[in-house]
mmCIF file of C-alpha atoms in Angstrom:
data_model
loop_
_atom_site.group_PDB
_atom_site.id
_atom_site.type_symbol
_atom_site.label_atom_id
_atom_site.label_comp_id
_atom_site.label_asym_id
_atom_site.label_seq_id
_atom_site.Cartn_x
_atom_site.Cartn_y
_atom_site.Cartn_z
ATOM 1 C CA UNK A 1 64.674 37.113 195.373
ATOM 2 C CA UNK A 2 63.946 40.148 193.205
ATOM 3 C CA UNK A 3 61.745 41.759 196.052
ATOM 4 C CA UNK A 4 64.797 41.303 198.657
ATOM 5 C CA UNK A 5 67.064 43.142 196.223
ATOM 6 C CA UNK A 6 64.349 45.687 195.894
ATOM 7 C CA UNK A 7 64.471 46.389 199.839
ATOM 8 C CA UNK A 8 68.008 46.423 199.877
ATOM 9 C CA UNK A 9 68.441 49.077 197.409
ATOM 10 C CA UNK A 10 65.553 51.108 199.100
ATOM 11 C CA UNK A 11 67.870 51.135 202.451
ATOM 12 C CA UNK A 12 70.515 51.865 200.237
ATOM 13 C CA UNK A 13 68.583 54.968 199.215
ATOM 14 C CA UNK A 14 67.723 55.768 202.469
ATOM 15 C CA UNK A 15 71.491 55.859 203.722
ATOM 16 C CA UNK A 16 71.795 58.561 200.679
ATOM 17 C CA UNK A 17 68.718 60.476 201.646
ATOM 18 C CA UNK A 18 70.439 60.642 205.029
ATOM 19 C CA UNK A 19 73.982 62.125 203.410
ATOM 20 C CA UNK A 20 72.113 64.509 201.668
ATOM 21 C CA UNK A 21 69.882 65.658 204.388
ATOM 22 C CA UNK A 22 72.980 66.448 207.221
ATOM 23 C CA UNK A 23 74.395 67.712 203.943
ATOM 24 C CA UNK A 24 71.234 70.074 203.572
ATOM 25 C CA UNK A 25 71.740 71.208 207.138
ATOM 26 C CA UNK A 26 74.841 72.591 206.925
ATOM 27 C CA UNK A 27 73.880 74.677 203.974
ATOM 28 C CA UNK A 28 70.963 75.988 206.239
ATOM 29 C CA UNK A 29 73.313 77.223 208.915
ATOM 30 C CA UNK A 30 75.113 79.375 205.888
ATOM 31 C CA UNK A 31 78.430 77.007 205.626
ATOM 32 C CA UNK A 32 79.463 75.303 202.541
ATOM 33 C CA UNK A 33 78.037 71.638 202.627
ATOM 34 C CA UNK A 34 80.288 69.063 200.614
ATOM 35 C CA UNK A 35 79.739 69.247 197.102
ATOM 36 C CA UNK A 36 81.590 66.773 196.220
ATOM 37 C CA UNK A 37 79.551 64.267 198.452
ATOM 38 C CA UNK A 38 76.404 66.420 196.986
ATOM 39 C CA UNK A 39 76.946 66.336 193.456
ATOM 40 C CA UNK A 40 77.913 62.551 194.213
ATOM 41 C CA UNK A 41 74.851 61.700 195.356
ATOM 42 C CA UNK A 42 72.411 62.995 192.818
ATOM 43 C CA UNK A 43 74.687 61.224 190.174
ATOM 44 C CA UNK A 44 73.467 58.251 191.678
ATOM 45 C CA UNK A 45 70.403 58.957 191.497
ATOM 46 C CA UNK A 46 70.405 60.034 187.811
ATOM 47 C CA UNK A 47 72.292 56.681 187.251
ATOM 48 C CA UNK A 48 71.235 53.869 189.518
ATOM 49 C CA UNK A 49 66.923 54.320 190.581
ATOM 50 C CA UNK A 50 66.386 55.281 187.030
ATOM 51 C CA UNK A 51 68.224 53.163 184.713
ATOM 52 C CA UNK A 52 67.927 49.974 187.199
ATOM 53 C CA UNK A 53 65.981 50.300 190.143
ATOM 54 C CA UNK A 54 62.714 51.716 188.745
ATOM 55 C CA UNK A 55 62.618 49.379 185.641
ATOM 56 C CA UNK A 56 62.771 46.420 187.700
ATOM 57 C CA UNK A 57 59.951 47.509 189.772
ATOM 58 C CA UNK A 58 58.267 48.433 186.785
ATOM 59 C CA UNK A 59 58.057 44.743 185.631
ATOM 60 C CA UNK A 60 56.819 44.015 188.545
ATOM 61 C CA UNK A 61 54.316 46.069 188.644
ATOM 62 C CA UNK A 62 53.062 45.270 185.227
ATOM 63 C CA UNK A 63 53.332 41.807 186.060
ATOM 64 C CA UNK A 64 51.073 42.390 189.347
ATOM 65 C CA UNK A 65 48.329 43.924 186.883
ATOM 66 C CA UNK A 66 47.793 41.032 185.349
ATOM 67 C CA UNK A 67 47.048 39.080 188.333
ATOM 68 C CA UNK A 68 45.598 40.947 190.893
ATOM 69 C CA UNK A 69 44.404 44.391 188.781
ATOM 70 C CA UNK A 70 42.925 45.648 192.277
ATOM 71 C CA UNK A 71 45.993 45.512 194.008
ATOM 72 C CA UNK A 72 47.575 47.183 191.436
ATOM 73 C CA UNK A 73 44.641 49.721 191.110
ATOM 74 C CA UNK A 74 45.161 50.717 194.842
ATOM 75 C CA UNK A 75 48.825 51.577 193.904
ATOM 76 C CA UNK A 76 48.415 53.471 191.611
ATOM 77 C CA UNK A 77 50.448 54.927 188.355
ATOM 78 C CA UNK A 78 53.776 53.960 189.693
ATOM 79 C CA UNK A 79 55.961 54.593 186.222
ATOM 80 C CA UNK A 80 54.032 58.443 186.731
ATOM 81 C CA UNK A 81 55.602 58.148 190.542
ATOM 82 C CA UNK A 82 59.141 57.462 188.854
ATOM 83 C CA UNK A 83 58.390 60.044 186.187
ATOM 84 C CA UNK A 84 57.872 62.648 189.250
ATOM 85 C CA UNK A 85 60.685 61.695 190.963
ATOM 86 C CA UNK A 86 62.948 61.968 188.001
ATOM 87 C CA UNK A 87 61.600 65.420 187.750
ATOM 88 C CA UNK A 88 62.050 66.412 191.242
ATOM 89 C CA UNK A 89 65.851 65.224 191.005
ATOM 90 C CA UNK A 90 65.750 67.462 187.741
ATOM 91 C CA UNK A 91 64.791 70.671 190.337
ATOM 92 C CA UNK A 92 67.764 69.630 192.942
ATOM 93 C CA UNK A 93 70.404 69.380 190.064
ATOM 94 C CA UNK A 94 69.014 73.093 188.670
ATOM 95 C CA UNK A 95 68.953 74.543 191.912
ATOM 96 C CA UNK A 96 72.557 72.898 193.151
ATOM 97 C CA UNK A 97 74.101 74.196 189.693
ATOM 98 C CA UNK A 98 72.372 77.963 190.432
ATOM 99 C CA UNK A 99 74.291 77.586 193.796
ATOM 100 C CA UNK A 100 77.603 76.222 192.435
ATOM 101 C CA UNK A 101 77.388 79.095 190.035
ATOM 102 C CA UNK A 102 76.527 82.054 192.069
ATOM 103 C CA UNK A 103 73.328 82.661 190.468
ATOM 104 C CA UNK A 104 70.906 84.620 193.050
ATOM 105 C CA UNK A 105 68.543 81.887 194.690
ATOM 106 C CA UNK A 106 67.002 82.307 197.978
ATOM 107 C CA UNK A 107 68.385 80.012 200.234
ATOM 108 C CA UNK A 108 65.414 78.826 201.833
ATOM 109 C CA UNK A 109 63.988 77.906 197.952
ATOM 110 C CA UNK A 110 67.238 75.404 197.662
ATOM 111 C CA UNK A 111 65.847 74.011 200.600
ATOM 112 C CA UNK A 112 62.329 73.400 199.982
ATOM 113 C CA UNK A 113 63.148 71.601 196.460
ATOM 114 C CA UNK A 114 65.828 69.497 198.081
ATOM 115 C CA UNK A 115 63.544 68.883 200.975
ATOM 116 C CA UNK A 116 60.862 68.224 198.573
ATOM 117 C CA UNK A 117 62.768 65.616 197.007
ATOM 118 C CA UNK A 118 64.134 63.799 200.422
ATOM 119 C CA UNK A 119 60.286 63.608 201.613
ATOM 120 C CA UNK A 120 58.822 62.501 198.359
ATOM 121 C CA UNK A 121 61.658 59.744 197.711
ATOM 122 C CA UNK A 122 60.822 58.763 201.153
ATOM 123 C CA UNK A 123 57.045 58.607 200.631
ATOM 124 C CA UNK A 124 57.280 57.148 198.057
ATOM 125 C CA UNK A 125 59.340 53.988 199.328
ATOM 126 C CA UNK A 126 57.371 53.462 202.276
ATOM 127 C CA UNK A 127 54.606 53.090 199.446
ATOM 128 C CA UNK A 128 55.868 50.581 197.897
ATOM 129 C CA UNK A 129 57.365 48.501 201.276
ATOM 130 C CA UNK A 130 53.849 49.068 202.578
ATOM 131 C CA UNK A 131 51.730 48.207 199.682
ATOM 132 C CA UNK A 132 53.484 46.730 196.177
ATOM 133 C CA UNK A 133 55.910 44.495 197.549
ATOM 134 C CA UNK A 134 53.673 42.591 199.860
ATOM 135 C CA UNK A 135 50.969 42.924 197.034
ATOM 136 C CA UNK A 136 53.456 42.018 194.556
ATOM 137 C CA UNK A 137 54.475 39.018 197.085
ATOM 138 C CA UNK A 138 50.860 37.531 197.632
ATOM 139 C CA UNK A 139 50.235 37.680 193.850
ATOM 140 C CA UNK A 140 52.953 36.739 191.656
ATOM 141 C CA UNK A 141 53.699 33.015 190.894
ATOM 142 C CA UNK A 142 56.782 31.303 190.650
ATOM 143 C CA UNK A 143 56.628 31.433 186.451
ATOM 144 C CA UNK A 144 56.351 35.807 187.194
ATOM 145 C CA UNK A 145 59.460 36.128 189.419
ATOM 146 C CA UNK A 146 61.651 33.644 187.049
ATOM 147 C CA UNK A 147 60.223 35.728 183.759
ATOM 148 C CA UNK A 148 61.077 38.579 185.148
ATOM 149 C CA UNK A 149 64.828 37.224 186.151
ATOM 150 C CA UNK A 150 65.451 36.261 182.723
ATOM 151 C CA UNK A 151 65.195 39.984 181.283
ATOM 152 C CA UNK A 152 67.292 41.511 184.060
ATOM 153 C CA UNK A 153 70.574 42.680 183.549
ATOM 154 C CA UNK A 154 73.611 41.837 185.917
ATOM 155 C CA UNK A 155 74.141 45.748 186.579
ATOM 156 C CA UNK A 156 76.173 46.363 189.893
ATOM 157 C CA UNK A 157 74.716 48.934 192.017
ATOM 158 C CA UNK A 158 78.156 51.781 191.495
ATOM 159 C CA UNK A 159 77.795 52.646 195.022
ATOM 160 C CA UNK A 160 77.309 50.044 197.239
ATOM 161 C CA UNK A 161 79.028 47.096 195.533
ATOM 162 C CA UNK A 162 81.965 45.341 196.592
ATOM 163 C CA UNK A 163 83.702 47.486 193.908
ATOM 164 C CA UNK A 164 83.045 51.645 194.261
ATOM 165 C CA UNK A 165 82.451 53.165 190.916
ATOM 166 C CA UNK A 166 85.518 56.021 191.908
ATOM 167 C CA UNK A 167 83.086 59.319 191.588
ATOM 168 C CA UNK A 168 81.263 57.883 194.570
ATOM 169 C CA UNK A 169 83.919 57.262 196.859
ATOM 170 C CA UNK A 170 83.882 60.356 199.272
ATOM 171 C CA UNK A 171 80.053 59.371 199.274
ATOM 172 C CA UNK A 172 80.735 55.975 200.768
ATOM 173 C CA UNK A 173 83.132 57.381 203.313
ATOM 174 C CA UNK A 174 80.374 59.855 204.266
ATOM 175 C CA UNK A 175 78.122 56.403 204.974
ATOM 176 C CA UNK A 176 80.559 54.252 206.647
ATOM 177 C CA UNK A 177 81.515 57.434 208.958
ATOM 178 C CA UNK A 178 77.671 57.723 209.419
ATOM 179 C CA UNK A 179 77.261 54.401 210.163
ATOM 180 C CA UNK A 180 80.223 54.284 212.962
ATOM 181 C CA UNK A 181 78.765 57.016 214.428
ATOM 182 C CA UNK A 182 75.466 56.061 214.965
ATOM 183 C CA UNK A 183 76.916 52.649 215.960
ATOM 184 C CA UNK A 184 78.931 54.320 218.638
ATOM 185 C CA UNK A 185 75.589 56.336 219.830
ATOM 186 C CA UNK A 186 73.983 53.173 220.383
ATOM 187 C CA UNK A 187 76.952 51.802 221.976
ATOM 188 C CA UNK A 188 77.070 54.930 224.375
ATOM 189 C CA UNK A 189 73.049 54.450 224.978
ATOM 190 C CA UNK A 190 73.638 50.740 225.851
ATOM 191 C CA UNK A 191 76.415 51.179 228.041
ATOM 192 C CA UNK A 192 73.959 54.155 229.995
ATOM 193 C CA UNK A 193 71.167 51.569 230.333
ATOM 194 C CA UNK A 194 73.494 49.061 231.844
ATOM 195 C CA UNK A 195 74.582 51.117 234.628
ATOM 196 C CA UNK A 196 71.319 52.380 236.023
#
């Protein structure tokens, strides 16, 4: 189901948001973060949300309109949201590129429009999770979902497909070794439980 994909690829985002963020802190403590993993990461995001993620939401949402205009009402403007977002991502890519090139920016101003970013992309999903896609759910008939399947393109998400578009690879390694390590944590807080 469309909405299911949806989810996924806002988890997927999430597991980015996360990258950048650690990223972010080691910047704040005045060491070089990885760049590579960086400048990575907001290629997906001028790539995937924009050219994929957001227009498929989009029909959606236009779709929702036209059955249940209060629902969509109490949303709100969501192609502005993406429109903001795009130009937040705009900010990070400015202000990574004034870093890169030894311009003079205050570090705690490369902060706050990164952080801006993280929060916002994270508002904003929890949005949509909380409100359209239940909305979207509850409203749209079978006819919606299958018009809206017929104008979608099979476009393979470059990151987290089985096959790694290769500018994102030392991204995915930066997940999976996220991922083992918070699996180990858990493993390590299970095993603590267990002996009291």
């Amino acid at each position: 189901m469309i909405i299911d994909s949806l989810r996924q690829e806002h988890r997927n985002i999430e597991k980015l948001l996360l990258v950048l963020e650690q990223e972010l802190s080691i910047f704040d403590r005045a060491e070089r973060p990885d760049y590579e993993v960086v400048w990575a990461i907001i290629s997906y995001f001028e790539v995937y949300p924009d050219v994929y993620h957001h227009p498929r939401e989009d029909m959606v949402f236009k779709k929702l309109k036209a059955r249940d205009p209060a629902a969509a009402a109490n949303i709100g403007d969501l192609a502005a949201e993406h429109r903001s977002d795009a130009e937040r991502l705009r900010r990070v890519v400015q202000a990574v590129e004034s870093v890169l090139a030894d311009r003079e920016v205050p570090r705690h101003t490369v902060d706050d429009i990164i952080r801006d970013f993280i929060v916002h992309e994270r508002r904003h999903i929890a949005m949509e999770e909380r409100d359209f896609f239940p909305a979207a759910v509850k409203a749209l008939q079978p006819q919606d979902w299958a018009e809206i399947a017929s104008t979608l393109t099979d476009q393979r998400d470059p990151l987290f497909s089985e096959i790694v578009d290769e500018r994102f690879d030392a991204v995915r390694k930066h997940i999976l070794q996220l991922e083992q390590e918070a699996e180990a944590e858990r493993g390590l807080l299970h095993d603590a439980r267990n002996v009291h």
